[in-house]
Every structure is written in structure tokens, then in C-alpha cells.
Coordinates of C-alpha atoms and ligand atoms in Angstrom, one line a residue:
M1 CA 98.7 164.7 134.0
D2 CA 96.6 167.3 135.7
P3 CA 93.0 166.1 135.7
I4 CA 91.8 169.6 136.2
K5 CA 93.3 170.5 132.8
N6 CA 91.8 167.4 131.1
P7 CA 90.1 168.7 128.0
F8 CA 88.0 165.6 127.2
S9 CA 84.3 165.5 128.1
P10 CA 82.7 162.1 128.3
G11 CA 79.0 162.5 129.2
A12 CA 75.5 162.9 127.8
G13 CA 75.2 166.0 125.8
A14 CA 78.5 167.3 127.1
P15 CA 80.0 169.5 124.4
P16 CA 83.2 168.0 123.1
P17 CA 86.4 170.1 123.1
E18 CA 86.4 169.7 119.3
L19 CA 83.2 169.0 117.3
V20 CA 84.7 167.1 114.4
G21 CA 83.3 165.4 111.4
R22 CA 79.9 167.3 111.5
D23 CA 80.5 170.1 109.0
P24 CA 78.3 168.7 106.3
I25 CA 75.3 168.5 108.7
L26 CA 76.0 172.0 110.2
E27 CA 76.1 173.3 106.6
E28 CA 72.8 171.7 105.8
A29 CA 71.3 173.3 109.0
R30 CA 72.8 176.7 108.0
I31 CA 71.2 176.6 104.6
L32 CA 67.8 175.4 106.1
L33 CA 67.8 178.3 108.6
G34 CA 68.7 180.8 105.9
R35 CA 66.1 179.6 103.4
I36 CA 63.2 179.4 105.9
K37 CA 63.8 182.9 107.1
Q38 CA 63.6 184.1 103.5
K39 CA 60.4 182.1 103.0
R40 CA 61.9 179.6 100.6
P41 CA 60.9 176.0 101.0
E42 CA 63.4 173.6 102.5
K43 CA 63.2 170.2 104.2
S44 CA 63.4 170.1 108.0
I45 CA 66.1 168.0 109.5
L46 CA 65.8 164.8 111.6
L47 CA 69.1 163.6 112.8
T48 CA 69.3 159.9 113.4
G49 CA 72.0 157.8 115.0
L50 CA 72.9 155.3 117.7
R51 CA 73.5 156.1 121.3
G52 CA 76.4 158.3 122.1
V53 CA 77.3 159.5 118.6
G54 CA 76.7 163.1 119.4
K55 CA 73.1 163.9 118.4
T56 CA 72.3 166.0 121.4
V57 CA 75.6 167.9 121.1
L58 CA 74.8 168.6 117.5
L59 CA 71.2 169.7 118.2
N60 CA 72.5 172.1 120.9
E61 CA 75.0 173.5 118.5
I62 CA 72.3 174.0 115.9
E63 CA 70.2 175.7 118.5
R64 CA 73.0 178.1 119.3
R65 CA 73.5 178.9 115.6
A66 CA 69.7 179.3 115.1
K67 CA 69.7 181.9 117.8
E68 CA 72.7 183.6 116.3
A69 CA 70.7 183.8 113.0
G70 CA 67.9 185.5 114.8
Y71 CA 65.6 182.6 115.5
R72 CA 63.5 182.1 118.7
T73 CA 64.0 178.5 119.8
V74 CA 61.8 175.9 121.5
S75 CA 63.9 173.0 122.8
I76 CA 62.3 169.9 124.2
E77 CA 63.3 166.3 125.0
A78 CA 60.8 163.5 124.5
H79 CA 60.4 160.9 127.2
E80 CA 59.4 157.3 127.1
D81 CA 56.2 157.7 129.1
K82 CA 55.3 161.4 128.7
P83 CA 52.8 162.4 126.1
F84 CA 53.9 165.0 123.5
G85 CA 51.0 167.4 123.8
P86 CA 51.6 168.8 127.3
L87 CA 55.3 168.7 126.7
I88 CA 55.2 171.1 123.8
A89 CA 52.3 173.2 125.1
S90 CA 54.2 174.7 127.9
H91 CA 57.1 175.6 125.7
L92 CA 54.9 177.2 123.1
K93 CA 53.2 179.2 125.8
T94 CA 56.6 180.7 126.7
L95 CA 57.3 181.4 123.0
L96 CA 54.0 183.1 122.4
Y97 CA 54.4 185.3 125.5
D98 CA 57.8 186.2 124.2
L99 CA 56.4 187.1 120.8
D100 CA 53.7 189.1 122.5
R101 CA 56.4 191.4 123.9
V102 CA 57.8 192.1 120.5
A103 CA 56.5 195.4 119.2
G104 CA 54.1 195.1 116.3
A105 CA 50.6 195.4 115.2
G106 CA 48.1 192.7 114.6
D107 CA 46.3 190.1 116.7
K108 CA 47.9 186.9 115.6
V109 CA 49.9 186.4 118.8
K110 CA 46.8 186.7 120.9
R111 CA 45.0 184.3 118.5
G112 CA 48.0 181.9 118.9
L113 CA 47.5 182.0 122.7
R114 CA 43.8 181.3 122.3
V115 CA 44.4 178.4 120.0
L116 CA 47.0 177.1 122.4
R117 CA 44.6 177.4 125.3
S118 CA 42.0 175.5 123.2
F119 CA 44.7 172.8 122.5
I120 CA 45.4 172.5 126.2
G121 CA 41.7 172.2 126.9
G122 CA 41.5 169.3 124.5
L123 CA 44.4 167.3 126.0
K124 CA 43.3 164.2 127.7
V125 CA 45.8 164.5 130.5
T126 CA 45.8 167.3 133.1
V127 CA 48.5 169.9 132.7
G128 CA 47.7 172.0 135.6
D129 CA 50.7 174.4 135.5
V130 CA 50.3 174.9 131.8
T131 CA 46.6 175.8 132.0
M132 CA 47.3 178.0 134.9
G133 CA 49.1 181.1 133.9
L134 CA 47.5 181.0 130.5
D135 CA 45.0 183.7 131.3
I136 CA 43.1 183.9 128.1
D137 CA 39.9 182.4 126.8
P138 CA 40.3 179.4 124.5
E139 CA 39.3 179.8 120.8
Q140 CA 36.6 177.2 120.9
G141 CA 36.9 174.4 118.3
A142 CA 40.3 175.6 117.1
A143 CA 42.5 172.8 118.5
D144 CA 40.5 170.9 121.0
S145 CA 39.1 167.9 119.0
G146 CA 41.2 165.6 121.1
D147 CA 42.8 164.2 118.0
I148 CA 46.4 165.3 118.1
E149 CA 46.9 164.9 114.4
I150 CA 44.4 167.7 113.8
D151 CA 45.0 169.8 116.8
L152 CA 48.8 170.0 116.6
S153 CA 48.6 171.2 113.0
N154 CA 46.3 174.0 114.0
V155 CA 48.6 175.0 116.9
F156 CA 51.7 175.0 114.6
V157 CA 49.9 177.1 112.0
A158 CA 48.7 179.6 114.7
V159 CA 52.3 179.8 116.0
G160 CA 53.7 180.2 112.5
E161 CA 51.3 183.0 111.8
A162 CA 52.1 184.8 115.0
A163 CA 55.9 184.5 114.3
E164 CA 55.4 185.8 110.8
E165 CA 53.3 188.7 112.0
R166 CA 56.1 189.8 114.5
K167 CA 58.7 189.3 111.8
S168 CA 60.3 186.6 113.8
A169 CA 61.3 183.0 113.0
V170 CA 61.0 179.9 115.2
A171 CA 63.1 176.8 115.4
V172 CA 61.6 173.8 117.2
L173 CA 64.2 171.3 118.4
I174 CA 63.1 167.9 119.7
D175 CA 65.6 165.4 121.1
E176 CA 64.9 161.7 121.7
I177 CA 62.2 161.8 119.0
Q178 CA 62.0 158.0 118.8
Y179 CA 60.0 158.1 122.1
F180 CA 57.0 159.6 120.3
N181 CA 54.3 157.1 119.4
Q182 CA 53.2 156.6 115.9
K183 CA 50.3 159.0 116.3
E184 CA 52.4 161.7 117.8
L185 CA 55.0 161.3 115.1
G186 CA 52.3 161.4 112.5
A187 CA 50.9 164.6 114.1
L188 CA 54.3 166.3 114.0
I189 CA 54.8 165.4 110.4
M190 CA 51.3 166.7 109.4
A191 CA 51.8 169.9 111.4
M192 CA 55.1 170.5 109.6
H193 CA 53.4 169.8 106.3
K194 CA 50.8 172.5 107.0
V195 CA 53.5 175.0 108.1
Q196 CA 55.5 174.3 104.9
Q197 CA 52.5 174.7 102.6
R198 CA 51.8 178.1 104.1
Q199 CA 55.6 179.0 104.2
F200 CA 55.6 180.1 107.8
P201 CA 58.9 180.9 109.3
L202 CA 58.9 177.7 111.5
V203 CA 61.5 175.0 111.2
L204 CA 62.0 171.7 112.9
F205 CA 65.2 169.9 114.0
G206 CA 64.7 166.5 115.5
A207 CA 67.2 164.0 116.8
G208 CA 66.7 160.4 117.7
L209 CA 67.5 156.7 117.2
P210 CA 67.0 155.5 113.7
I211 CA 63.3 156.0 113.3
L212 CA 62.6 155.7 109.6
P213 CA 60.7 152.4 110.1
G214 CA 58.6 154.2 112.7
L215 CA 57.4 156.5 110.0
A216 CA 55.9 153.7 108.0
G217 CA 52.3 153.9 107.1
E218 CA 50.4 156.6 105.5
S219 CA 52.5 159.5 106.8
K220 CA 55.6 158.0 105.3
S221 CA 55.2 158.9 101.7
Y222 CA 55.3 162.6 102.3
A223 CA 57.5 162.5 105.3
E224 CA 60.4 161.7 102.9
R225 CA 59.6 164.9 101.0
L226 CA 59.3 167.0 104.1
F227 CA 62.4 165.9 106.1
S228 CA 66.0 165.2 105.4
F229 CA 67.4 162.4 107.6
P230 CA 71.2 163.0 108.0
H231 CA 72.9 160.1 109.6
V232 CA 75.0 160.9 112.6
G233 CA 77.5 158.1 112.8
A234 CA 80.9 157.0 114.1
L235 CA 83.8 159.2 113.1
T236 CA 86.3 158.2 110.4
E237 CA 89.8 157.3 111.6
K238 CA 91.1 160.7 110.6
D239 CA 88.3 162.6 112.4
A240 CA 88.7 160.4 115.5
A241 CA 92.4 161.2 115.6
Q242 CA 91.6 164.9 115.3
A243 CA 89.0 164.7 118.1
L244 CA 91.9 163.5 120.3
Y245 CA 95.0 165.4 119.2
E246 CA 93.6 168.8 118.7
P247 CA 92.2 169.4 122.2
A248 CA 95.4 167.8 123.6
Q249 CA 97.6 170.0 121.5
A250 CA 95.8 173.1 122.6
A251 CA 96.9 172.2 126.1
G252 CA 100.5 171.5 124.9
V253 CA 100.2 167.7 124.9
V254 CA 100.6 165.3 122.0
F255 CA 99.4 161.8 121.2
D256 CA 101.7 159.3 119.6
V257 CA 100.4 158.0 116.3
P258 CA 100.1 154.3 117.6
A259 CA 98.2 155.6 120.6
L260 CA 95.6 157.2 118.2
A261 CA 95.4 154.1 116.2
E262 CA 94.7 152.0 119.3
V263 CA 91.9 154.3 120.4
F264 CA 90.3 154.0 117.0
R265 CA 90.6 150.3 117.0
L266 CA 88.9 150.0 120.4
T267 CA 86.2 152.7 119.9
K268 CA 85.5 152.1 116.3
G269 CA 85.2 155.9 116.1
Y270 CA 82.2 156.3 118.4
P271 CA 82.4 159.8 119.9
Y272 CA 81.4 159.0 123.4
F273 CA 84.0 156.2 123.7
I274 CA 86.6 158.5 122.2
Q275 CA 86.0 161.0 124.9
E276 CA 86.2 158.3 127.6
W277 CA 89.5 156.9 126.3
G278 CA 90.9 160.4 125.8
Y279 CA 89.9 161.4 129.3
Q280 CA 91.4 158.3 131.1
A281 CA 94.6 158.3 129.0
W282 CA 95.2 161.9 129.8
N283 CA 94.8 161.3 133.6
L284 CA 97.1 158.2 133.5
A285 CA 99.9 159.7 131.3
P286 CA 102.8 160.9 133.4
A287 CA 103.7 163.5 130.8
S288 CA 103.4 164.3 127.1
P289 CA 103.4 162.4 124.8
I290 CA 100.4 160.1 125.4
T291 CA 101.8 156.8 124.3
L292 CA 100.4 153.4 123.1
H293 CA 101.4 152.0 126.5
V294 CA 99.3 154.7 128.3
V295 CA 96.3 154.0 126.2
K296 CA 96.6 150.3 126.8
K297 CA 96.8 151.0 130.5
A298 CA 93.8 153.2 130.3
T299 CA 91.7 150.6 128.6
A300 CA 91.0 148.5 131.7
T301 CA 89.8 151.6 133.6
V302 CA 87.6 152.7 130.7
I303 CA 86.0 149.4 130.3
S304 CA 85.3 149.0 133.9
R305 CA 83.8 152.6 134.0
L306 CA 81.7 151.9 131.0
D307 CA 80.5 148.6 132.5
Q308 CA 79.6 150.4 135.7
N309 CA 77.9 153.4 134.2
F310 CA 77.1 153.8 130.5
F311 CA 76.2 150.1 129.9
R312 CA 75.1 149.3 133.4
V313 CA 72.3 151.9 133.6
R314 CA 70.8 150.4 130.5
Y315 CA 71.2 146.8 131.6
D316 CA 69.6 147.5 135.0
R317 CA 66.4 148.6 133.3
L318 CA 65.9 145.2 131.7
T319 CA 63.8 142.2 132.8
P320 CA 65.4 138.8 132.9
S321 CA 63.8 137.8 129.6
E322 CA 64.9 141.0 127.9
K323 CA 68.5 140.3 129.2
N324 CA 68.3 136.8 127.7
F325 CA 67.1 138.1 124.3
L326 CA 70.0 140.7 124.2
R327 CA 72.5 138.1 125.3
A328 CA 71.4 135.8 122.5
M329 CA 71.7 138.6 120.1
A330 CA 75.2 139.4 121.4
D331 CA 76.2 135.8 120.8
L332 CA 75.6 136.4 117.1
G333 CA 78.1 139.2 117.2
S334 CA 77.8 142.9 116.4
G335 CA 75.6 144.0 113.4
H336 CA 72.1 143.1 112.3
H337 CA 70.4 139.9 113.1
R338 CA 67.3 138.1 112.0
T339 CA 64.8 137.5 114.8
G340 CA 64.7 133.9 113.7
D341 CA 68.4 133.5 114.4
I342 CA 68.0 135.0 117.9
A343 CA 65.2 132.6 118.6
N344 CA 67.4 129.7 117.4
A345 CA 70.2 130.8 119.7
L346 CA 67.9 131.0 122.6
G347 CA 66.2 127.7 121.8
V348 CA 62.7 129.1 121.5
K349 CA 60.1 129.6 118.9
V350 CA 60.3 132.9 117.0
T351 CA 56.7 133.7 117.6
S352 CA 57.2 133.7 121.3
L353 CA 59.7 136.6 121.0
G354 CA 57.3 139.2 119.8
P355 CA 56.4 140.8 123.1
V356 CA 59.9 141.0 124.5
R357 CA 61.2 142.4 121.2
A358 CA 58.5 145.1 121.3
K359 CA 59.5 146.1 124.8
L360 CA 63.1 146.3 124.0
M361 CA 62.3 148.5 121.0
K362 CA 60.1 150.8 123.2
K363 CA 63.0 151.1 125.7
G364 CA 65.2 152.1 122.9
M365 CA 67.6 149.2 123.3
I366 CA 67.2 147.7 119.9
Y367 CA 65.9 149.0 116.6
S368 CA 64.9 147.5 113.3
P369 CA 67.3 148.7 110.5
S370 CA 65.2 146.8 108.0
H371 CA 62.2 144.5 108.1
G372 CA 62.8 141.5 110.3
D373 CA 66.3 142.6 111.3
M374 CA 67.3 143.7 114.8
A375 CA 70.4 145.7 115.9
F376 CA 71.6 147.3 119.1
T377 CA 71.1 151.0 119.5
V378 CA 74.1 151.2 121.9
P379 CA 77.5 150.7 120.2
L380 CA 79.6 147.9 121.6
F381 CA 76.7 146.6 123.7
D382 CA 77.2 143.1 122.3
E383 CA 80.7 143.0 123.8
F384 CA 79.3 144.2 127.2
M385 CA 76.5 141.6 127.2
R386 CA 79.1 138.9 126.6
R387 CA 81.2 140.2 129.5
I388 CA 78.3 140.6 132.0
M389 CA 76.6 137.4 131.2
P390 CA 79.4 134.9 130.5
G391 CA 78.5 131.2 130.1
D392 CA 75.4 129.6 128.7
D393 CA 72.8 130.1 131.4
W394 CA 70.7 132.3 129.1
R395 CA 69.9 129.5 126.7
V396 CA 66.5 127.8 127.3
Ligands
ATP401 N1 81.8 165.3 116.8 C1 82.2 164.9 118.0 N2 83.6 164.7 118.2 C2 84.0 164.3 119.3 N3 83.3 164.0 120.4 C3 82.0 164.1 120.3 C4 81.4 164.6 119.0 N4 80.0 164.6 119.2 C5 79.8 164.2 120.5 N5 80.9 163.9 121.1 C6 81.0 163.4 122.5 O1 80.2 162.2 122.5 C7 79.5 162.1 123.7 C8 78.0 161.8 123.4 O2 77.4 162.9 122.8 P1 75.8 163.1 122.9 O3 75.3 163.0 124.3 O4 75.5 164.3 122.1 O5 75.4 161.8 122.1 P2 73.9 161.3 121.7 O6 73.9 160.8 120.3 O7 72.9 162.4 122.0 O8 73.7 160.1 122.7 P3 72.3 159.5 123.3 O9 71.6 158.8 122.1 O10 72.7 158.5 124.3 O11 71.5 160.6 123.8 C9 79.8 163.4 124.5 O12 80.8 163.0 125.5 C10 80.3 164.3 123.5 O13 81.3 165.2 124.1
MG402 MG1 71.3 162.5 123.3

């Protein structure tokens, strides 16, 4: 059928034609936004889930709704190798300038800018373009200790005060939050703690791979009281079917029931894969309805596209020893595995796997769902590893 009219949208952060199965999380976000605006305490939200489940899409939708509810938003994406301080500083600068233009008495916005200037001065890395353009004297000693845990709290409090003074509310949205190091994560948690204690109109929405273990340590005990961690997961069979048939139906096309069941069997309900299968099946179908036969025909195309793109870009970032580790893990099947079992499959000592495991976690390829266990962050990656590295060469 006409590819131009194809309603499906496989891609990173590409809004799906139908955002199904996420009403409970959106409702939680609505309540949070409403309560914080009314200065009532509520837990901020950190969405966690595997690759391609729809975290970014959800975060974007929450941002849209926050704006609708009258919030000013700051939206950032963390990166593997970029420190958090400079990243957020430039966005907060824009926000404070924005607040400065809102009519209102008081000097809290100017103070916010001075505190931010102090924060930037205390950053260890150069942030030329941020410093430039911030034409204001720093408030000495306000946020320039160089310890992000202290400084970020002071910045957030100053921003919260400024927002309150201008009768505004701020939503900070951070994607890929698992790329923060322990210290940065700790700083963010502490900053939100301070903001909550003073009941400033500032709220945080984060999204990332399952990071609860990363919150271990001293910050953890109150992190659980400060944040709610909704799990963004695969769709149920009913929701997966809806994600396919509703957009098709809107274009006058139907899916046969066995076709829907086959897509669910293959995708296990993972949203990104659903979009891929929907997209290819649409293009291959000669006419409505989209049948089981069409879906089966689409499968080869989808798998080869996934292998060349979605899986491949991740695979290409791996060193040979990382590939072997993941291949051994894949050999044990999908799900969680003990590092000891992976070592056994590889034929090496478990102690020798520490460094490679740490690198894979840093790259966001695997995570630890519970102590000593490892799992893939990319759904169906085990099947891909078995396809791309057939045979036994990876065993030592
Ligand atoms: N609720 C949903 N229903 C149907 N499709 C969805 C849903 N949520 C997301 N998608 C689709 O899934 C794909 C992945 O979405 P998104 O990029 O938001 O995932 P992600 O969790 O942020 O992935 P990553 O961890 O790789 O950043 C997109 O093609 C999007 O259209
Ligand atoms: Mg994303």
C-alpha cells in the first residue's frame, strides 16, 4: 500500500501514531504537575525501561502537557561522556532570562543569574559559550565550591525561588539519565530534596535505563521517598494490537487477527519493534486487510533492517572482548544471568570479567537488575547476537 500514507513510525523518539498503554503514567504525571503548582508535596518521576520501549516519546508528551499546564520547561539529554554541570547550566540560563522577561517585582531572578554565574565559574571544564552572554557578576561563594553535590542544590534553590517569585513553575526533563555518574546522580537527588523541602514550584521528570542499583549508597534511602520510578515496559497483547489496528483503521485499513497475534509473538510487545513490523507490513500489503501471510513476508525485511540499523549501531561500538561477553550471555538465552554462568560459558575465570562488564554497563548495553545478575538493555539483543556471531569462535 502507499508508503506515503504509512502511519507507523519506527525511530528514536518518533511519536507513535497511537500512544497506547501509558495512561497510568500520564495520569501520575498530571497529578504531579497539578500538585506542585499548588505547592503540595509530590514525588518527582523517573521513568525507567529498556531500549526502544518509548521513554523519550513519553517524556516529550509529558513536556507538552507540562507546557499546557503553564509550566516552563527545561529539556536535556545526558550523554555518555559529557558532564552534567555545563549541560544544565546553559539551559538554566535560557530559563532565567525567560523569567526575567516576566513582569514582576523582586530580585530573585537576578540573584538566580548571579548564582548560576557562580556555578559556571566553579565548573572544572570550560563552557565558553555559557559564560559568555551571561553578563552578570557571580554571587561569590554561592555555587562555586566545585563540589557538584553542594553547588547544584544551590542553583536549583535559586531557580526555584526565581520561579516562585514570578508566579511560574518549572519542569526539568532529563533523558538518558543513566549516563550520569554516581556523583551527578547524587547531586540531582540532593538538589531535588532541597527544592522539595522548600516547596518550590520545580519538578523533575527523568527517563533512563533501569538505574535503581545506580542509586545505591547514601543517597538511596531518601531517593526512594523523593522519586517514583514508573516502569515503562513492553505492551500487553491487547495494547500491542491497538497500537497496530487503530492507526491502520484511521487510514481505512484493517489487520487480520492472526496477523496481530503474529506481530505480538515476534515483538513480545516491544513498541519499537511493533512500529517496525507495522511499517513493513503496510508497505508490503497489496491491499487491506493486512494478513498473516503479509506479516510473515515482512518479517525477513524487518529482521534484516534491525540487524543493519538498530542492533548494528550498538554492535559496532563494541570491542572484541565485549562482543564475546555478550555472545556468551546470549548463549544462555534471554533474561537475567549470573556473571559466573557467563564466565563458565566463555571458559574464563569470573574475576577476569570485571572490567569488560563495567565497560558494557557504562555503554548502556547491559544492566544489573539485581546484585550479581546481568541482563541486556536492548530487547531481543540475544537473538541478534546469536545471528551475527554464529558458531563457537567466541569461546576461549
Ligand atoms: N506507547 C507506544 N505505543 C506504540 N508505539 C510506541 C509507544 N511508545 C513508543 N513507541 C514507538 O517506539 C519507538 C521507540 O520509542 P522511544 O524512542 O521513545 O523509546 P526509548 O525508550 O526512548 O528508547 P531508547 O532507550 O533507545 O532511547 C518509536 O518508534 C515510537 O514511535
Ligand atoms: Mg530514548
